[in-house]
Amino acid sequence: MKSGYLALELRRALRQPGTLLFVVGFPGAFYLLETLIFETQIPGDGPYPAPVIVLPAMTAWGVLLAGMLIGTSVVNERAAGWQRQLRLTPLSGVGYLMGKGAVGMLVALFPPMVVALVAGLVRGVRLEPGSWLVLLLLVWLGGLPFALLGLLIGQTTGKDNVQQVTIVGMLVLAIFGGMFMPLDTLPAWFTSVGHFTPSYWLTEIARSAVLPDQDVLPAGGVLVAWTLVLGSAVTWRYRHDSGRS
Amino acid sequence: MGTTPSTEPTALRAVGLRKRYGDVHAVNGVDLSIAPGEVVTILGPNGAGKSTTVNMILGLTRPDSGEVAVFGRSPAQAVKEGRIGAVLQEGALLEDATVGEIVGMVASLHRKPLTVEEALRRAGVEDLRRRRSTKLSGGQKQRVRFAVAMVSDPDLLLLDEPTAGMDVTTRREFWKSMRSFTALGRTVIFATHHLEEAEEHADKVVFLKKGVVVADGSIDQVRTLAASRTLRAVIPGVVRETVLALPSVDRAEVFGEKVEVVSSNSDETLRALLAAFPEAHGIEVAGVGLDEVFFALTADGSAK
C-alpha cells in the first residue's frame, strides 16, 4: 500500500539534481582536497597515510549530510500544507516519517561509495575487499540516528530557520565528530566534547572498519543508544504535535 | 435538527463542537446533522469558524469538547476507509511532481480508489496529467486538488472556500464538476462567504457567525435574503419612522439626511419612497452583503 508513496518520494529525490550532486559528490571531492592538505601539513606523522585517515571521516560526513537534509523537505511539505493533505489519506503519520527516513537512508548509501571509489581509484588506498564492504555497511547503518535527527529538525523547525539549524548542526557535529579535522590535531577538549555527539561515534565506527586497532563495539553501542533516544524524540514529538492541533 | 431513520446513518452528525485558541472561541457549540445526498453550505463571514469546523469534521483539529460522527464513525476511521475527501483552504500540491503522479500516489494509499484517469476526468483536468504542479494556474491547481480529494471515491466531500482565487469561468467549470459528483448521490459540505454560491449550489444552508450557528435553513430562505437590496438616498428632513413604514422595508437607518434601507422588494420600496419624498436624491440600489443577511437573520430570530 505504501509502495506508491515510496516510489514517488524516491522519484522526487532524484529530481533535485543540485541537492543530489551536493550530497553524493561533495564528500568525495572534500576527501580529495583534505587528503592533499593533510599530506603536506603532517607528512608521515602518524602510522597511517592521510588518504587512509581521512577515508572513514569523509564516509561518515556523507551519511550525516544525507540524513540531516531530510529535515528541509519535511519542513517544506508542512509549510505547503501537503502534510495536512496526507493526513486525509490512510497513510499514518508514522508511515509518512518512515517513508521520509527510508528515502534519506537510501540516498545515504551513495556518498560513502563515492568517497570509497575516490580513495581506492584516485588515492590508491588498499583495503581487504571485506573491509570495504564492512566500512560501507557500518557507516551506512550508523547513519540512522542522523536520519532521525533530520526528521526531528523537520518536526521542530519552520521554513525560516530550518536552513540555519541544519547547517549549524551539521558543522558542529562534523567538527566535534572529527570529520573535517582529525581530533588528535585539535586541543584535547574537542575530543572530550566529541564523546557526547553521535557524529564522533559515527566516525569511530567507520574507523573500526579501516584501522586494525579500533574496536567496533563501543561505537556501535553508543550509536544504537542515539538511535533509540532520537527515535523516541521523533515519536514523542509526533504524538505531541498531532495532539495539540 | 433533522432526524434520519436509524437504518441509514447520517452522513455527518456533530454535537456540541467547541474549539478555542487562547481567548478566542473559534467554534462555540456547533451542532450539525446532515443526511446522505445533501449538499450543504456553511455560510459565514471571515473568522466565523468555518475552517475550524471543517477541520474538526475531518479530524485534523481536535475539538475541545463535542463529538463528530461521519457515517457513524470517527473522522479518523472514515478517512482511513476513504469515505471523506476534502479540498482544504491551504491544501498544497507537491512542487516537484506532476499532476498524474500526485493523484496516482494518493490513489495508491487508498483501498478502493478511482483510476487516476477517472479522477482527473471528473475534476475536468485530464489534459493536465503530465503537467508539473508549479506550471498550473490558480484555478487549475484548485481543480487538481479536487481530483486529489475525489480519487478515494468518497461519500462525503468537504470543500473549504473551494473557489477562492478562481475567475468566473473556472468557477463555473468547478461547480459543473462538483454537480456531476453530487448527481451520484454523494454528500457535499462546502464553506463559503459567497451568498450566490450558497444560493446556486446548496440544498441547505448553515449560517455560522462568531463560532455559533445563527440559523440553519433551507435554500429558499437564502434566496429571499439574497433578493434583498440595500437602498441609499439623501432626503432632507427625513424621519426614520416614515421610512420604516414604506412597503417591503426590513430595516432602516438614518444618519442626518442620509438614509439606508434594506428592502425585500427594492422596486416597490423605491416607488413608494419617491412618492413620499419627491426631494430624495443621490439614490443607490445595491445587492446586500453577507453582513446584512446576518443582521436580518439574527434580527428575525430575536423577533420571533
Coordinates of C-alpha atoms in Angstrom, one line a residue:
Chain A
M1 CA 0.0 0.0 0.0
K2 CA 2.9 2.4 0.7
S3 CA 4.9 1.4 -2.3
G4 CA 3.3 4.2 -4.4
Y5 CA 4.2 6.7 -1.7
L6 CA 7.8 5.5 -1.5
A7 CA 8.2 5.4 -5.3
L8 CA 7.1 9.0 -5.7
E9 CA 9.3 10.1 -2.8
L10 CA 12.3 8.5 -4.4
R11 CA 11.5 10.0 -7.8
R12 CA 11.2 13.4 -6.3
A13 CA 14.6 13.0 -4.5
L14 CA 16.1 12.1 -7.9
R15 CA 14.5 15.2 -9.4
Q16 CA 16.7 17.6 -7.4
P17 CA 20.0 17.2 -9.2
G18 CA 21.6 20.1 -7.4
T19 CA 20.9 18.7 -3.9
L20 CA 21.7 15.2 -5.0
L21 CA 25.0 16.1 -6.6
F22 CA 25.9 18.1 -3.5
V23 CA 25.1 15.2 -1.1
V24 CA 26.6 12.4 -3.2
G25 CA 29.6 14.3 -4.7
F26 CA 30.6 16.8 -2.1
P27 CA 32.1 14.3 0.4
G28 CA 34.1 12.7 -2.4
A29 CA 35.5 16.0 -3.5
F30 CA 36.2 17.1 0.0
Y31 CA 38.0 13.8 0.6
L32 CA 40.3 14.5 -2.3
L33 CA 41.0 18.1 -1.1
E34 CA 41.6 17.0 2.6
T35 CA 44.0 14.2 1.7
L36 CA 46.1 16.7 -0.3
I37 CA 46.1 19.2 2.5
F38 CA 46.9 16.8 5.2
E39 CA 49.7 15.1 3.2
T40 CA 51.6 18.4 3.1
Q41 CA 50.7 19.6 6.6
I42 CA 51.5 16.4 8.5
P43 CA 53.9 14.4 6.4
G44 CA 54.4 10.9 7.7
D45 CA 53.2 12.0 11.1
G46 CA 51.0 9.1 12.2
P47 CA 51.2 5.4 11.5
Y48 CA 48.8 5.8 8.6
P49 CA 49.0 8.0 5.5
A50 CA 46.5 10.8 5.1
P51 CA 44.3 9.0 2.5
V52 CA 43.6 6.3 5.0
I53 CA 43.0 8.6 8.0
V54 CA 40.6 10.8 6.1
L55 CA 38.6 7.9 4.4
P56 CA 36.4 6.9 7.4
A57 CA 35.8 10.6 8.4
M58 CA 34.6 11.5 4.9
T59 CA 32.3 8.5 4.5
A60 CA 30.8 9.4 7.9
W61 CA 30.3 13.0 6.7
G62 CA 28.5 11.7 3.7
V63 CA 25.8 9.8 5.6
L64 CA 25.5 12.6 8.1
L65 CA 24.8 15.0 5.3
A66 CA 22.2 12.8 3.6
G67 CA 20.4 12.1 6.9
M68 CA 20.2 15.6 8.2
L69 CA 19.0 17.1 5.0
I70 CA 15.7 15.1 5.3
G71 CA 14.5 17.9 7.7
T72 CA 14.4 20.5 4.9
S73 CA 11.9 18.5 2.8
V74 CA 9.7 17.7 5.8
V75 CA 9.6 21.4 6.7
N76 CA 8.8 22.4 3.1
E77 CA 5.9 19.9 2.9
R78 CA 4.5 21.0 6.2
A79 CA 4.7 24.7 5.2
A80 CA 3.0 23.9 1.9
G81 CA 0.1 22.1 3.6
W82 CA 1.0 18.8 1.9
Q83 CA 1.2 17.0 5.3
R84 CA -2.4 18.0 6.0
Q85 CA -3.5 16.7 2.7
L86 CA -1.7 13.4 3.5
R87 CA -3.5 13.3 6.8
L88 CA -6.7 12.9 4.8
T89 CA -5.4 9.6 3.4
P90 CA -4.9 6.2 5.2
L91 CA -1.1 7.0 5.3
S92 CA -0.3 7.3 9.0
G93 CA 2.0 10.0 10.4
V94 CA 4.4 7.3 11.3
G95 CA 4.2 5.9 7.8
Y96 CA 5.0 9.4 6.4
L97 CA 8.0 9.8 8.7
M98 CA 9.2 6.3 7.9
G99 CA 9.0 7.0 4.2
K100 CA 11.0 10.2 4.5
G101 CA 13.6 8.4 6.6
A102 CA 13.8 5.5 4.2
V103 CA 14.4 7.7 1.2
G104 CA 17.0 9.6 3.2
M105 CA 18.7 6.4 4.1
L106 CA 18.7 5.2 0.6
V107 CA 20.3 8.4 -0.6
A108 CA 22.9 8.0 2.3
L109 CA 24.1 4.8 0.6
F110 CA 25.8 6.7 -2.2
P111 CA 28.1 9.4 -0.7
P112 CA 30.3 6.8 1.2
M113 CA 30.5 4.8 -2.0
V114 CA 31.8 7.8 -3.9
V115 CA 34.3 8.5 -1.2
A116 CA 35.5 4.9 -1.2
L117 CA 35.8 4.9 -5.0
V118 CA 37.9 8.1 -4.9
A119 CA 40.0 6.7 -2.1
G120 CA 40.6 3.4 -4.0
L121 CA 40.9 4.6 -7.6
V122 CA 42.5 8.1 -7.2
R123 CA 44.4 7.9 -3.9
G124 CA 45.4 4.3 -4.1
V125 CA 44.0 3.2 -0.8
R126 CA 44.2 -0.6 -0.5
L127 CA 41.9 -2.5 1.9
E128 CA 40.7 -6.1 2.0
P129 CA 37.6 -6.4 -0.1
G130 CA 35.7 -7.4 3.0
S131 CA 36.9 -4.3 4.8
W132 CA 35.5 -2.0 2.1
L133 CA 32.1 -3.7 2.5
V134 CA 32.2 -3.6 6.3
L135 CA 33.1 0.1 6.1
L136 CA 30.2 1.0 3.8
L137 CA 27.7 -1.2 5.8
L138 CA 28.7 0.1 9.2
V139 CA 28.8 3.7 8.3
W140 CA 25.5 3.4 6.5
L141 CA 23.8 1.8 9.5
G142 CA 25.4 4.4 11.7
G143 CA 23.6 7.0 9.6
L144 CA 20.3 6.0 11.2
P145 CA 20.5 8.5 14.1
F146 CA 21.3 11.2 11.6
A147 CA 18.2 10.4 9.5
L148 CA 16.2 10.6 12.8
L149 CA 17.9 13.9 13.7
G150 CA 16.8 15.2 10.2
L151 CA 13.2 14.1 10.9
L152 CA 13.4 15.8 14.3
I153 CA 14.7 19.0 12.7
G154 CA 11.9 18.8 10.2
Q155 CA 9.3 18.5 13.0
T156 CA 10.6 21.2 15.2
T157 CA 11.8 24.0 12.9
G158 CA 10.0 26.2 10.4
K159 CA 10.7 27.4 6.9
D160 CA 12.5 30.5 8.2
N161 CA 15.1 28.7 10.4
V162 CA 15.4 25.1 9.1
Q163 CA 18.3 26.0 6.9
Q164 CA 20.3 27.7 9.7
V165 CA 19.6 24.9 12.2
T166 CA 20.6 22.2 9.7
I167 CA 23.8 23.9 8.5
V168 CA 25.0 24.9 12.0
G169 CA 24.0 21.5 13.3
M170 CA 25.9 19.7 10.5
L171 CA 29.1 21.8 11.0
V172 CA 29.1 21.5 14.8
L173 CA 28.5 17.7 14.6
A174 CA 31.2 17.3 11.9
I175 CA 33.8 19.3 13.7
F176 CA 33.3 17.6 17.1
G177 CA 32.9 14.3 15.3
G178 CA 36.4 14.7 13.9
M179 CA 35.1 14.6 10.3
F180 CA 36.9 17.7 8.9
M181 CA 40.0 17.6 11.1
P182 CA 41.3 14.5 12.9
L183 CA 40.6 15.3 16.6
D184 CA 44.1 14.5 17.7
T185 CA 45.3 17.5 15.7
L186 CA 43.0 19.7 17.8
P187 CA 43.0 20.7 21.6
A188 CA 42.0 17.8 23.8
W189 CA 38.7 19.4 24.8
F190 CA 37.4 18.8 21.3
T191 CA 37.7 15.1 21.9
S192 CA 36.0 15.4 25.3
V193 CA 33.1 17.3 23.8
G194 CA 33.1 14.9 20.8
H195 CA 32.2 12.0 23.0
F196 CA 28.8 13.5 23.6
T197 CA 27.9 13.7 19.9
P198 CA 26.7 10.9 17.7
S199 CA 29.0 12.1 15.0
Y200 CA 32.1 11.2 16.9
W201 CA 30.9 7.7 17.2
L202 CA 29.9 7.5 13.6
T203 CA 33.5 8.4 12.6
E204 CA 34.7 5.9 15.2
I205 CA 32.6 3.1 13.8
A206 CA 33.9 3.9 10.3
R207 CA 37.5 3.9 11.6
S208 CA 36.9 0.5 13.1
A209 CA 36.5 -0.9 9.6
V210 CA 39.6 0.7 8.3
L211 CA 42.1 0.8 11.1
P212 CA 43.0 -2.5 12.8
D213 CA 43.4 -1.2 16.3
Q214 CA 39.8 0.1 16.6
D215 CA 37.0 -1.8 18.3
V216 CA 33.6 -1.7 16.7
L217 CA 31.6 -2.4 19.8
P218 CA 31.7 0.9 21.9
A219 CA 30.8 3.0 18.8
G220 CA 28.1 0.5 17.8
G221 CA 26.6 0.6 21.3
V222 CA 26.6 4.4 21.5
L223 CA 25.0 4.7 18.1
V224 CA 22.3 2.2 19.0
A225 CA 21.6 4.3 22.1
W226 CA 21.5 7.5 20.0
T227 CA 19.1 5.8 17.6
L228 CA 16.8 4.9 20.5
V229 CA 16.9 8.3 22.0
L230 CA 16.3 10.2 18.7
G231 CA 13.7 7.7 17.7
S232 CA 11.8 8.3 20.9
A233 CA 12.2 12.0 20.5
V234 CA 10.7 11.9 17.0
T235 CA 7.8 9.7 18.1
W236 CA 7.1 11.9 21.2
R237 CA 7.2 15.0 19.1
Y238 CA 4.9 13.4 16.5
R239 CA 2.3 12.5 19.2
H240 CA 2.6 15.9 20.9
D241 CA 2.2 17.6 17.5
S242 CA -1.0 15.8 16.4
G243 CA -2.4 16.1 19.9
R244 CA -2.0 19.8 20.0
S245 CA -3.7 20.7 16.7
Chain B
M1 CA -32.0 19.4 13.6
G2 CA -33.5 16.8 11.2
T3 CA -34.0 13.3 12.2
T4 CA -33.0 10.4 10.0
P5 CA -34.2 6.8 10.0
S6 CA -32.0 4.7 12.2
T7 CA -31.3 2.2 9.4
E8 CA -29.4 4.9 7.5
P9 CA -26.8 6.7 9.5
T10 CA -26.4 10.4 9.0
A11 CA -23.6 11.4 6.7
L12 CA -22.5 13.8 9.4
R13 CA -23.5 14.4 12.9
A14 CA -21.7 16.9 15.1
V15 CA -22.8 17.6 18.6
G16 CA -21.6 20.5 20.8
L17 CA -18.4 21.2 18.9
R18 CA -16.2 23.7 20.7
K19 CA -12.7 24.9 20.0
R20 CA -10.9 27.8 21.4
Y21 CA -7.5 29.3 20.6
G22 CA -6.3 31.3 23.5
D23 CA -9.1 33.7 24.4
V24 CA -10.8 33.3 21.1
H25 CA -13.7 30.9 20.9
A26 CA -13.3 29.9 17.2
V27 CA -16.2 27.5 17.4
N28 CA -18.5 27.8 20.3
G29 CA -21.1 25.0 20.4
V30 CA -21.9 23.8 16.9
D31 CA -24.4 21.1 16.1
L32 CA -24.9 19.7 12.7
S33 CA -26.9 16.9 11.2
I34 CA -26.6 16.2 7.5
A35 CA -28.3 13.4 5.7
P36 CA -26.7 11.4 2.9
G37 CA -27.1 13.1 -0.5
E38 CA -27.5 16.6 0.9
V39 CA -25.5 19.5 -0.4
V40 CA -25.0 21.8 2.5
T41 CA -23.1 25.0 2.7
I42 CA -21.6 26.5 5.8
L43 CA -22.0 30.2 5.2
G44 CA -20.3 32.9 7.2
P45 CA -18.1 35.9 7.2
N46 CA -14.3 35.5 7.6
G47 CA -13.5 34.5 11.1
A48 CA -16.9 32.8 11.7
G49 CA -15.3 29.5 12.5
K50 CA -15.9 27.8 9.1
S51 CA -12.5 26.4 8.6
T52 CA -12.2 25.3 12.2
T53 CA -15.5 23.5 11.9
V54 CA -14.4 21.8 8.7
N55 CA -11.1 20.8 10.2
M56 CA -12.8 19.2 13.2
I57 CA -15.2 17.3 10.9
L58 CA -12.1 16.0 9.1
G59 CA -10.3 15.1 12.3
L60 CA -7.5 17.5 11.5
T61 CA -8.3 19.6 14.5
R62 CA -9.3 18.0 17.8
P63 CA -12.3 19.7 19.4
D64 CA -12.0 20.9 23.0
S65 CA -15.4 19.2 23.5
G66 CA -18.1 17.7 21.4
E67 CA -18.3 14.8 19.1
V68 CA -18.2 14.2 15.3
A69 CA -19.5 11.1 13.6
V70 CA -19.1 10.6 9.8
F71 CA -21.4 7.8 8.6
G72 CA -21.5 6.7 12.2
R73 CA -17.7 6.5 12.5
S74 CA -15.0 8.7 13.9
P75 CA -13.4 11.1 11.4
A76 CA -10.1 9.1 11.6
Q77 CA -11.9 5.9 10.7
A78 CA -13.9 7.5 7.9
V79 CA -10.6 8.9 6.5
K80 CA -9.0 5.5 6.7
E81 CA -11.8 4.0 4.8
G82 CA -11.6 6.7 2.1
R83 CA -15.1 7.9 2.8
I84 CA -14.1 11.5 3.2
G85 CA -12.4 13.7 0.6
A86 CA -11.5 17.3 1.2
V87 CA -10.3 20.4 -0.6
L88 CA -8.7 22.4 2.2
Q89 CA -8.0 26.1 2.1
E90 CA -4.2 25.8 2.1
G91 CA -4.0 22.2 0.8
A92 CA -1.0 22.2 -1.4
L93 CA 0.4 20.1 -4.2
L94 CA 3.9 18.8 -4.4
E95 CA 6.0 21.2 -6.3
D96 CA 8.4 18.7 -7.8
A97 CA 5.7 16.2 -9.1
T98 CA 3.3 16.1 -12.0
V99 CA -0.5 16.1 -11.6
G100 CA -0.7 12.5 -12.6
E101 CA 2.0 11.5 -10.1
I102 CA 0.3 13.3 -7.2
V103 CA -3.1 11.9 -7.9
G104 CA -1.7 8.5 -8.5
M105 CA 0.2 8.5 -5.3
V106 CA -2.8 9.5 -3.2
A107 CA -4.8 6.8 -5.1
S108 CA -2.2 4.2 -4.1
L109 CA -2.7 5.0 -0.5
H110 CA -6.4 4.2 -0.6
R111 CA -8.1 0.8 -0.6
K112 CA -10.7 1.3 -3.4
P113 CA -9.6 4.3 -5.4
L114 CA -10.8 5.5 -8.7
T115 CA -8.3 5.2 -11.5
V116 CA -6.2 8.3 -12.0
E117 CA -7.8 8.9 -15.4
E118 CA -11.3 8.8 -13.8
A119 CA -10.4 11.2 -11.0
L120 CA -8.8 13.7 -13.4
R121 CA -11.7 13.4 -15.8
R122 CA -14.3 14.1 -13.0
A123 CA -12.3 17.1 -12.0
G124 CA -12.0 18.2 -15.6
V125 CA -8.2 18.2 -15.7
E126 CA -7.4 15.1 -17.7
D127 CA -5.4 17.2 -20.1
L128 CA -3.1 18.3 -17.2
R129 CA -1.8 14.8 -16.3
R130 CA 1.8 15.4 -17.3
R131 CA 2.0 19.0 -16.1
R132 CA 4.2 19.9 -13.1
S133 CA 2.1 21.4 -10.4
T134 CA 4.3 24.6 -10.4
K135 CA 3.1 25.2 -14.0
L136 CA -0.6 25.3 -13.1
S137 CA -2.8 28.4 -12.8
G138 CA -4.7 29.1 -9.6
G139 CA -7.9 27.7 -10.9
Q140 CA -6.2 24.6 -12.4
K141 CA -4.5 23.9 -9.0
Q142 CA -7.8 24.0 -7.3
R143 CA -9.3 21.5 -9.7
V144 CA -6.3 19.2 -9.3
R145 CA -6.8 19.4 -5.6
F146 CA -10.4 18.5 -6.3
A147 CA -9.1 15.4 -8.2
V148 CA -6.9 14.5 -5.2
A149 CA -10.0 14.8 -2.9
M150 CA -12.1 12.6 -5.2
V151 CA -9.6 9.9 -6.0
S152 CA -10.6 7.8 -3.0
D153 CA -14.2 7.9 -4.3
P154 CA -15.5 9.4 -1.1
D155 CA -19.1 9.5 0.0
L156 CA -18.7 12.9 1.8
L157 CA -16.8 15.7 0.2
L158 CA -15.7 18.8 2.2
L159 CA -14.7 21.9 0.4
D160 CA -13.3 24.9 2.3
E161 CA -13.8 28.0 0.2
P162 CA -13.2 25.9 -2.9
T163 CA -13.5 28.8 -5.4
A164 CA -11.2 31.2 -3.7
G165 CA -8.9 32.8 -6.2
M166 CA -10.8 31.5 -9.2
D167 CA -12.0 33.6 -12.0
V168 CA -15.6 33.5 -13.2
T169 CA -15.0 30.9 -16.0
T170 CA -13.0 28.4 -13.8
R171 CA -15.6 28.9 -11.0
R172 CA -18.3 27.8 -13.4
E173 CA -16.3 24.9 -14.6
F174 CA -15.6 23.9 -11.0
W175 CA -19.2 23.8 -10.0
K176 CA -20.0 21.9 -13.0
S177 CA -17.6 19.2 -11.9
M178 CA -19.0 19.3 -8.4
R179 CA -22.5 18.8 -9.7
S180 CA -21.6 15.7 -11.5
F181 CA -20.3 14.4 -8.2
T182 CA -23.5 15.3 -6.3
A183 CA -25.5 13.7 -9.1
L184 CA -24.1 10.4 -7.9
G185 CA -26.0 10.9 -4.6
R186 CA -22.9 11.9 -2.7
T187 CA -22.9 14.3 0.2
V188 CA -21.1 17.6 -0.1
I189 CA -20.4 20.2 2.6
F190 CA -18.8 23.5 1.5
A191 CA -17.8 26.5 3.4
T192 CA -18.1 29.9 1.6
H193 CA -18.7 33.5 2.2
H194 CA -20.3 34.0 -1.2
L195 CA -24.0 34.2 -0.9
E196 CA -24.5 33.5 -4.6
E197 CA -22.6 30.2 -4.4
A198 CA -24.7 29.1 -1.5
E199 CA -27.9 30.1 -3.3
E200 CA -26.9 28.4 -6.5
H201 CA -25.4 25.1 -5.3
A202 CA -26.7 24.1 -1.9
D203 CA -29.9 22.4 -0.7
K204 CA -29.4 23.6 2.8
V205 CA -27.5 26.4 4.5
V206 CA -26.0 26.6 7.9
F207 CA -25.2 30.2 8.9
L208 CA -22.3 30.5 11.2
K209 CA -21.2 33.6 13.0
K210 CA -18.7 34.0 15.7
G211 CA -18.4 30.3 16.1
V212 CA -22.2 29.8 16.6
V213 CA -24.9 28.5 14.2
V214 CA -27.2 31.5 14.0
A215 CA -29.6 29.8 11.5
D216 CA -30.0 26.5 9.9
G217 CA -32.3 26.7 7.0
S218 CA -33.5 25.8 3.6
I219 CA -32.1 27.4 0.4
D220 CA -35.4 29.3 -0.1
Q221 CA -34.6 31.4 3.0
V222 CA -31.3 32.3 1.4
R223 CA -33.0 33.1 -1.9
T224 CA -35.3 35.6 -0.2
L225 CA -32.4 37.1 1.7
A226 CA -30.2 37.2 -1.4
A227 CA -33.0 39.0 -3.2
S228 CA -32.9 41.8 -0.7
R229 CA -31.3 45.1 -1.7
T230 CA -29.8 48.0 0.1
L231 CA -31.2 51.3 -0.9
R232 CA -29.4 54.5 -0.1
A233 CA -30.7 58.1 -0.6
V234 CA -30.3 61.6 0.6
I235 CA -33.6 63.0 1.9
P236 CA -33.6 66.4 3.6
G237 CA -35.7 66.4 6.8
V238 CA -36.3 62.7 6.8
V239 CA -37.9 60.9 9.8
R240 CA -36.9 57.2 10.4
E241 CA -40.4 56.1 11.3
T242 CA -41.8 57.3 7.9
V243 CA -39.1 55.4 6.1
L244 CA -39.7 52.2 8.1
A245 CA -43.4 52.4 7.2
L246 CA -42.6 52.1 3.5
P247 CA -43.5 48.8 1.9
S248 CA -41.1 45.8 2.0
V249 CA -38.7 47.6 4.3
D250 CA -36.9 45.3 6.7
R251 CA -34.6 47.7 8.2
A252 CA -33.8 51.4 8.1
E253 CA -31.1 53.7 9.3
V254 CA -30.9 57.4 9.2
F255 CA -27.7 59.4 9.5
G256 CA -28.6 63.1 9.3
E257 CA -30.0 63.4 5.8
K258 CA -28.7 60.1 4.6
V259 CA -31.0 57.1 4.6
E260 CA -30.1 53.4 4.3
V261 CA -32.8 50.9 3.9
V262 CA -32.8 47.1 3.5
S263 CA -35.7 46.1 1.4
S264 CA -37.0 42.7 0.3
N265 CA -38.5 44.3 -2.8
S266 CA -36.5 47.3 -3.8
D267 CA -38.7 48.2 -6.8
E268 CA -41.7 48.6 -4.6
T269 CA -39.8 50.4 -1.8
L270 CA -38.2 52.8 -4.2
R271 CA -41.5 53.8 -5.9
A272 CA -43.1 54.4 -2.6
L273 CA -40.1 56.3 -1.3
L274 CA -40.1 58.6 -4.3
A275 CA -43.8 59.2 -3.9
A276 CA -43.4 60.1 -0.2
F277 CA -40.2 62.1 -0.6
P278 CA -40.1 63.8 -4.1
E279 CA -37.0 65.7 -3.0
A280 CA -35.0 62.5 -2.5
H281 CA -31.7 62.4 -4.5
G282 CA -28.4 60.5 -4.8
I283 CA -30.3 57.2 -4.9
E284 CA -28.3 54.0 -5.0
V285 CA -29.5 50.4 -5.0
A286 CA -27.1 47.6 -4.3
G287 CA -27.2 43.9 -3.5
V288 CA -27.0 43.1 0.2
G289 CA -23.7 41.8 1.6
L290 CA -23.4 38.9 3.9
D291 CA -23.4 41.2 6.9
E292 CA -26.9 42.5 6.1
V293 CA -28.1 38.9 5.7
F294 CA -26.8 38.0 9.0
F295 CA -28.3 41.0 10.6
A296 CA -31.6 40.2 9.0
L297 CA -31.4 36.6 10.2
T298 CA -30.4 37.4 13.8
A299 CA -33.0 40.2 14.0
D300 CA -35.6 37.7 12.7
G301 CA -34.6 35.2 15.2
S302 CA -34.8 37.5 18.1
A303 CA -38.2 39.0 17.0
K304 CA -39.9 35.6 16.9

